[in-house]
Short mmCIF file of C-alpha atoms in Angstrom, two decimals:
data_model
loop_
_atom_site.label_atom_id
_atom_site.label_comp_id
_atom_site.label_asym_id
_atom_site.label_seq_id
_atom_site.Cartn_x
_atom_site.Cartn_y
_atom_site.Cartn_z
CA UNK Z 84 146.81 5.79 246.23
CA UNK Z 85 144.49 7.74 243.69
CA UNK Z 86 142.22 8.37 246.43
CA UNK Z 87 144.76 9.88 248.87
CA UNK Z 88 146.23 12.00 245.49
CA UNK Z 89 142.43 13.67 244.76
CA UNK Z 90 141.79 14.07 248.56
CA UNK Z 91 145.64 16.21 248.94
CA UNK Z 92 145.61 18.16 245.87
CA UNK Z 93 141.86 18.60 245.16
CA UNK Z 94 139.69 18.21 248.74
CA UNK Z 95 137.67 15.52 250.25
CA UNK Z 96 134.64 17.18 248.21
CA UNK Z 97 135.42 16.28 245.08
CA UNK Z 98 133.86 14.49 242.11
CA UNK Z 99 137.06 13.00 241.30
CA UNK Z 100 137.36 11.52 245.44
CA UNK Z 101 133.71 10.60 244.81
CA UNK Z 102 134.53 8.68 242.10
CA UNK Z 103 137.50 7.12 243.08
CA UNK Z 104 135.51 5.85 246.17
CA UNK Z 105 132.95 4.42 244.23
CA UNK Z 106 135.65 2.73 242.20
CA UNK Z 107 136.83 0.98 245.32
CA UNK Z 108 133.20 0.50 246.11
CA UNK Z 109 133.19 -1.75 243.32
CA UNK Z 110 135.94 -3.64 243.52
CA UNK Z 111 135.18 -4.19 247.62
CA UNK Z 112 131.41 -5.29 246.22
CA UNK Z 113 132.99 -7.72 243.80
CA UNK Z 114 135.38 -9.68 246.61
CA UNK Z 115 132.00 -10.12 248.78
CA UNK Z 116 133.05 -7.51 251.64
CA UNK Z 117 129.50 -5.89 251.08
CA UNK Z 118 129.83 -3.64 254.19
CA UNK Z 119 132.92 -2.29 253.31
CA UNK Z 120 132.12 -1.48 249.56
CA UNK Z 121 128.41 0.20 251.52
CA UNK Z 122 130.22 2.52 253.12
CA UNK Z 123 132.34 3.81 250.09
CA UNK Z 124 129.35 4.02 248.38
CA UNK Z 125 127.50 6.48 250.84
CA UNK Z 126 130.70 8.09 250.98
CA UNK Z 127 130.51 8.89 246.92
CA UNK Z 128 127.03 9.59 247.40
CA UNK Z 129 127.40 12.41 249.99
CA UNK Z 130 129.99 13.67 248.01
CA UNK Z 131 128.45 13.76 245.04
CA UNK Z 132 125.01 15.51 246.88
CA UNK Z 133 127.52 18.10 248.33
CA UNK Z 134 129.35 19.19 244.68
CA UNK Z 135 125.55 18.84 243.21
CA UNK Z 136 124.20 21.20 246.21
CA UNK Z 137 122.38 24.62 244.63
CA UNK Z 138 122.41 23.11 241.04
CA UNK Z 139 119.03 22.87 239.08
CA UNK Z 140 118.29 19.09 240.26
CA UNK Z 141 120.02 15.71 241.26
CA UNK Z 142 122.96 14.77 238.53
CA UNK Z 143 123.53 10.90 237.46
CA UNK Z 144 126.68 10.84 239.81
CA UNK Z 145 124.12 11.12 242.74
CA UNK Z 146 122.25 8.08 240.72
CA UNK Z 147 125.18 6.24 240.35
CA UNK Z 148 125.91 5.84 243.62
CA UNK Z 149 122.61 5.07 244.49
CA UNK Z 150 122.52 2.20 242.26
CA UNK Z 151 125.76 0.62 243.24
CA UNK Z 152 123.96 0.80 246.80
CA UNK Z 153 120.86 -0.82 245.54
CA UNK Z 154 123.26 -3.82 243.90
CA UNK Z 155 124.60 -4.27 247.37
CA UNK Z 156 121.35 -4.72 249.35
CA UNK Z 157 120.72 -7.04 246.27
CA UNK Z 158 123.16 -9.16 246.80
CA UNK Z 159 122.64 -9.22 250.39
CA UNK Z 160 119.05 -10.35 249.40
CA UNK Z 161 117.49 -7.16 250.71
CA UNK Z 162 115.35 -6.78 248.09
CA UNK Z 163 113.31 -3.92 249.46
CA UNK Z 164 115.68 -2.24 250.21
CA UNK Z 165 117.27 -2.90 246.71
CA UNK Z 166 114.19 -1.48 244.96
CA UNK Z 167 114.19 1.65 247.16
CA UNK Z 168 117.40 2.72 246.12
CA UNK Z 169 116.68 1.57 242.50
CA UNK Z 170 113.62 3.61 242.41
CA UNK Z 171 115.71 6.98 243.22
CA UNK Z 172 117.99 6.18 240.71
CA UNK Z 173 115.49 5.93 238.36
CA UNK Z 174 113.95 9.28 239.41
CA UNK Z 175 116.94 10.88 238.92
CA UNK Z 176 117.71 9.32 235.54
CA UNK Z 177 114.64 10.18 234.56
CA UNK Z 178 114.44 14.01 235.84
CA UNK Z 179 118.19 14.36 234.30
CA UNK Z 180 117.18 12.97 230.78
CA UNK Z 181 113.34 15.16 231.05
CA UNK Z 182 116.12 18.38 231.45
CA UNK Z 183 118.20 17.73 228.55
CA UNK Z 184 115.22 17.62 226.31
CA UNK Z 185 113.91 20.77 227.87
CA UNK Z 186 117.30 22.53 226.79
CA UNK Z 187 116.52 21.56 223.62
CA UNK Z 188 118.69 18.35 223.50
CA UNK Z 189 118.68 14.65 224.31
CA UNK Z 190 120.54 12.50 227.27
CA UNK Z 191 121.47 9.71 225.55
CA UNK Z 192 123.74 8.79 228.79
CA UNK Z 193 120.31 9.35 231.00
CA UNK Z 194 118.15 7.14 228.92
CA UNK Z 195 120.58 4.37 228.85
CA UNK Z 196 120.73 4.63 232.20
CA UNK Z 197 116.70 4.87 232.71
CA UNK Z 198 116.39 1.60 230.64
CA UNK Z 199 119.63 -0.47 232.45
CA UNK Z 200 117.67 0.64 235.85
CA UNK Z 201 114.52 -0.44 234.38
CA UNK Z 202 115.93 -4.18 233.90
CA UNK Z 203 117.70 -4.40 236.67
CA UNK Z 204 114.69 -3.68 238.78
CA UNK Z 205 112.36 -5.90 236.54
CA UNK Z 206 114.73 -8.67 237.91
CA UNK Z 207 114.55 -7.78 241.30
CA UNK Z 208 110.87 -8.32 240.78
CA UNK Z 209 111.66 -11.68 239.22
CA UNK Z 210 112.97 -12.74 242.70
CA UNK Z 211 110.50 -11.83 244.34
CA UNK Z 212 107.91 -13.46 241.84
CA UNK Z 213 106.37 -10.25 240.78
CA UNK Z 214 106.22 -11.30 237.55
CA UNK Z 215 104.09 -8.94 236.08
CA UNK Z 216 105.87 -6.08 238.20
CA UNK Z 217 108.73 -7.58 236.42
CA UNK Z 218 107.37 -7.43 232.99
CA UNK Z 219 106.38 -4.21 232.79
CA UNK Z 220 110.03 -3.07 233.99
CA UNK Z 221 111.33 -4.81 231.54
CA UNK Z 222 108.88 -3.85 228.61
CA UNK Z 223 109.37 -0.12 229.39
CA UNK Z 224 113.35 -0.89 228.99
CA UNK Z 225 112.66 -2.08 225.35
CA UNK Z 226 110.71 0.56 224.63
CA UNK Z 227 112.94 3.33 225.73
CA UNK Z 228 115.60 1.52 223.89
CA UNK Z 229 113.88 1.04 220.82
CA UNK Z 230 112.41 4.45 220.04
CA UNK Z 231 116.08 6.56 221.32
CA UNK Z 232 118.48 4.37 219.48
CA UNK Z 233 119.39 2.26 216.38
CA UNK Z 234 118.82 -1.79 216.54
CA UNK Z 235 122.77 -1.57 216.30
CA UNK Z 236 122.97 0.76 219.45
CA UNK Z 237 120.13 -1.01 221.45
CA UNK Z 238 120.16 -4.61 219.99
CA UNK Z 239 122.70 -6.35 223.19
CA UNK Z 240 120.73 -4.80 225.53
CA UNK Z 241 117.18 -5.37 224.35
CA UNK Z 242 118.44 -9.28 223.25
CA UNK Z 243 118.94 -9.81 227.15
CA UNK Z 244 115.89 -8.38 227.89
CA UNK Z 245 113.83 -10.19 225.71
CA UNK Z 246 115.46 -13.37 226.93
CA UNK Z 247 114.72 -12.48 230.60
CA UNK Z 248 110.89 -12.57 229.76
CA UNK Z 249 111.37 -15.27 228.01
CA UNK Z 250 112.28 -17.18 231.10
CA UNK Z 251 108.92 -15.31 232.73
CA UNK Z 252 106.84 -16.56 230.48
CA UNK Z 253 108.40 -20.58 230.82
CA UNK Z 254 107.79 -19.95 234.82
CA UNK Z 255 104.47 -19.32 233.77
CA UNK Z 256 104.08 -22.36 231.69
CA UNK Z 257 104.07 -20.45 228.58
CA UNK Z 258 106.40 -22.02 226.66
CA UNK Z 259 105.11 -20.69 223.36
CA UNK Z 260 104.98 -17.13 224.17
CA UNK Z 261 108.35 -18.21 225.42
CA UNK Z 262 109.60 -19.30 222.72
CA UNK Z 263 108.69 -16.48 220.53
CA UNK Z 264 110.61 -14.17 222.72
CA UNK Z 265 114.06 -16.50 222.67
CA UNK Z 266 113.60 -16.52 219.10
CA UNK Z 267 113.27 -13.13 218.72
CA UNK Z 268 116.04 -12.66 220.98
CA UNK Z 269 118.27 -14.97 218.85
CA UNK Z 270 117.10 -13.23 215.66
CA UNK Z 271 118.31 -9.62 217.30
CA UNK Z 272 121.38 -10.85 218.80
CA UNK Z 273 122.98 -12.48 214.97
CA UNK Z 274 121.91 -8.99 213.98
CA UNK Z 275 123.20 -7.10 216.15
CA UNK Z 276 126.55 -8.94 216.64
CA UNK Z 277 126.77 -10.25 212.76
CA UNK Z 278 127.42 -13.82 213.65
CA UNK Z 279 125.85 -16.57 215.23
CA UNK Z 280 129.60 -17.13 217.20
CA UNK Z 281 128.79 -14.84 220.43
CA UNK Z 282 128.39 -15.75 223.84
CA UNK Z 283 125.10 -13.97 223.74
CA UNK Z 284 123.66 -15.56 221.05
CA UNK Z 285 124.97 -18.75 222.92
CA UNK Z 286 123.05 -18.01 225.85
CA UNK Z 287 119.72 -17.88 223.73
CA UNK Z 288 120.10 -21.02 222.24
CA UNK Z 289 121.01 -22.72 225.90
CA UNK Z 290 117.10 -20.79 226.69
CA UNK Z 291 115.23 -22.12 223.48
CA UNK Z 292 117.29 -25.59 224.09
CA UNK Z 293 115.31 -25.62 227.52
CA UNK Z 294 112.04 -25.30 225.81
CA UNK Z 295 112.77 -28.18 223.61
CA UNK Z 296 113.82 -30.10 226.52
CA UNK Z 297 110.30 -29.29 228.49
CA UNK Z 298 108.25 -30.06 225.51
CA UNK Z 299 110.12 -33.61 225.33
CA UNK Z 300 112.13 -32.56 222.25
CA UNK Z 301 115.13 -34.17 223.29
CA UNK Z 302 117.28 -34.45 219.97
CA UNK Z 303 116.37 -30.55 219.42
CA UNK Z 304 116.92 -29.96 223.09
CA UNK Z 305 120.30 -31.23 222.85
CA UNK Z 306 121.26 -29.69 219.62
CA UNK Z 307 120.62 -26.00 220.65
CA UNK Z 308 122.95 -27.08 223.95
CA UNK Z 309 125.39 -28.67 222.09
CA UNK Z 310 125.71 -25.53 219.64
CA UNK Z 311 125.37 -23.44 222.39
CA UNK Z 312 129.15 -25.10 223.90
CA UNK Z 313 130.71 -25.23 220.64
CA UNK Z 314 130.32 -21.19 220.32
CA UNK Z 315 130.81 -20.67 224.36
CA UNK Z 316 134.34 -22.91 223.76
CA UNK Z 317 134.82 -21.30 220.85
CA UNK Z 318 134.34 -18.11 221.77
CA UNK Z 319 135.74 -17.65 225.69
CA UNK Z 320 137.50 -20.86 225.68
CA UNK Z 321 137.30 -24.55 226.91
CA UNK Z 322 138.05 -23.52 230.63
CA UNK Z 323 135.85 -20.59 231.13
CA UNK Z 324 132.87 -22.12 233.19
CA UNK Z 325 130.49 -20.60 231.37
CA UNK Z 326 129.58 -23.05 229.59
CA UNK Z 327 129.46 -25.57 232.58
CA UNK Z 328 125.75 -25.14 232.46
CA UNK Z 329 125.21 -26.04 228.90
CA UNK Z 330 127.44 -29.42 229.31
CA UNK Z 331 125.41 -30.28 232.77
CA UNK Z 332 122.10 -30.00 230.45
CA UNK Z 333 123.68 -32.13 227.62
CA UNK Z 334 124.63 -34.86 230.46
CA UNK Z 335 121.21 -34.80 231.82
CA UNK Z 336 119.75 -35.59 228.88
CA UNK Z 337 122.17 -38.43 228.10
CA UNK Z 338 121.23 -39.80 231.27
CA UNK Z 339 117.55 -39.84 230.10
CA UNK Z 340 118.16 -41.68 227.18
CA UNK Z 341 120.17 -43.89 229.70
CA UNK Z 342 123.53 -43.61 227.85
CA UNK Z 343 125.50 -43.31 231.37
CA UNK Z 344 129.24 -43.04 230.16
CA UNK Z 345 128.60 -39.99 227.45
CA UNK Z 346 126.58 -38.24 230.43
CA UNK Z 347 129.01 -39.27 232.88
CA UNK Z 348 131.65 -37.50 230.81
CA UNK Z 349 130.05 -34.47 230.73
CA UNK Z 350 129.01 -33.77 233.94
CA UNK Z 351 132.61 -34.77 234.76
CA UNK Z 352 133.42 -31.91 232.24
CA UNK Z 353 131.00 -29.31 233.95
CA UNK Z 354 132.63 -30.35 237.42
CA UNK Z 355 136.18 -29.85 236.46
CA UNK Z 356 135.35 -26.25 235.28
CA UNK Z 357 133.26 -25.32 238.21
CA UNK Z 358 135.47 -26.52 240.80
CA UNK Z 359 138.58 -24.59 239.27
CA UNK Z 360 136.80 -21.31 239.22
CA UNK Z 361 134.87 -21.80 242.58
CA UNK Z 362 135.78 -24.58 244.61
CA UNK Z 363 134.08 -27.49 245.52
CA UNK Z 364 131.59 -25.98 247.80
CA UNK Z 365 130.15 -23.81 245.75
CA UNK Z 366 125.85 -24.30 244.78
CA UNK Z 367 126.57 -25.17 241.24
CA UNK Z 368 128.97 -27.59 241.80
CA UNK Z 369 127.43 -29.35 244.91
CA UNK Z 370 124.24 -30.66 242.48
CA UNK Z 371 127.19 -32.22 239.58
CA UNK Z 372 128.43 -34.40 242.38
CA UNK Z 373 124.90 -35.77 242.95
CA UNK Z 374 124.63 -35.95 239.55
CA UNK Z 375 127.86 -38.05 239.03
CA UNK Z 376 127.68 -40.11 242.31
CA UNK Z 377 124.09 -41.35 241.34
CA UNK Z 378 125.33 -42.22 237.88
CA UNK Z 379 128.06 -44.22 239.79
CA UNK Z 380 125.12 -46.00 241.91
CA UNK Z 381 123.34 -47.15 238.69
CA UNK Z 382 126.35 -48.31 237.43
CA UNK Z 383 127.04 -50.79 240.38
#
């Protein structure tokens, strides 16, 4: 209805259509009709390139669009393609924040923007195992991060980063440079958020549980996981599935030290959640009901 209001009282060349189309974009990309949500998005984009015609140089609008269609052809596993538009957002980003400093000012929209593309395409390289591709991407995020803004203003952001190459570094098989970087990432995040009760700092113990877990430190594996619950529970409550994860990672260690029933339980646990937010054909919920049915078979 918004869309048909903008288009009758303002034109079909309007930032506000453009926007609104892009909106629907979103919502179309979230419900899996990728096609659909494409072709709002090229819509906005032509839209915006049309208002943005005969002005000094591309405006984050045009870049905007451009990454929603790069999150598409992601999610299609078009990864190419998914850098491609990626890398013009980033162009723009970047030519939009160089501007603003020319004028005599500072972008702080642009450079977020510039950093969020940065990480998104360092995990698009991930995928594709271009890990050091990948690194890089996300290294220059940091940095732009940590020399525009306070550890306040950057800390969430550069916390997720510096978990994601943490994970590099444990595909690599270097679980101590690994380490450092979860525990650095856990450090930042109680800063940033002023409590060790936050999903995100959650999700960093969950990471620096799985190093325990690789090095054989069971016990200290499944304390970080088990902390890691109590704050996701806590936190987003005891049916978000969230935490499904952390309780299949509990129960697989419990099945290691062959206590059957308390593993039993929780990949029970995990299942129930998984299967009320997804269904029971869903990939995380297929490998539970291995899990469980071979715990059943020992039993026997």
């Amino acid at each position: 209805e918004a869309l048909v209001v903008y288009r009758d009282t303002l034109g079909r060349d309007h930032p506000h259509v453009a926007g609104t189309m892009k909106n629907i974009g979103m919502v179309l990309a979230e419900r899996g009709e990728l096609d659909a949500a494409m072709e709002k998005f090229t819509e906005a984009l032509q839209i915006y390139k049309a208002v943005n015609n005969g002005k000094d140089g591309p405006c984050c609008d045009i870049a905007s669009a451009l990454s929603c269609m790069g999150n598409v052809q992601n999610r299609r596993g078009e990864l190419d393609e998914a850098l491609k538009y990626y890398n013009e957002a980033l162009t723009i980003y970047k030519s939009v924040s160089s501007r603003a400093r020319e004028l005599g000012g500072r972008s702080r929209l642009a450079l977020q923007e510039v950093a969020s593309t940065l990480k998104i395409m360092g995990m698009v390289y991930t995928k594709r195992g271009e890990l050091d591709k990948a690194m890089s991407s996300f290294q220059d995020a940091i940095d732009i991060m940590r020399q525009n803004f306070s550890e306040q203003g950057s800390g969430a952001v550069v916390t997720s980063i510096l978990a994601r190459i943490g994970g590099i570094f444990c595909k690599m098989g270097k679980l101590d440079e690994a380490m450092s970087h979860y525990q650095e990432a856990y450090d930042l995040a109680t800063r940033t958020f002023g409590t060790t009760d936050h999903p995100e700092v959650a999700q960093v113990l969950h990471y620096i549980g799985g190093i325990h877990q690789k090095r054989g430190n069971l016990e200290k594996a499944k304390s970080c996981y088990e902390n890691a619950a109590k704050i996701l529970q806590s936190t987003l409550g005891h049916d978000d599935p969230t935490v499904a994860s952390t309780l299949v990672c509990i129960g697989g260690i419990h099945y290691r030290e062959k206590d059957l029933d308390r593993a039993l339980s929780y990949y029970n646990d995990a299942l129930r959640l998984n299967r009320a937010a997804f269904g029971t054909k869903h990939p995380d919920v297929i490998p539970i009901m291995k899990s469980i049915a071979a715990i059943h078979t020992k039993k026997e």
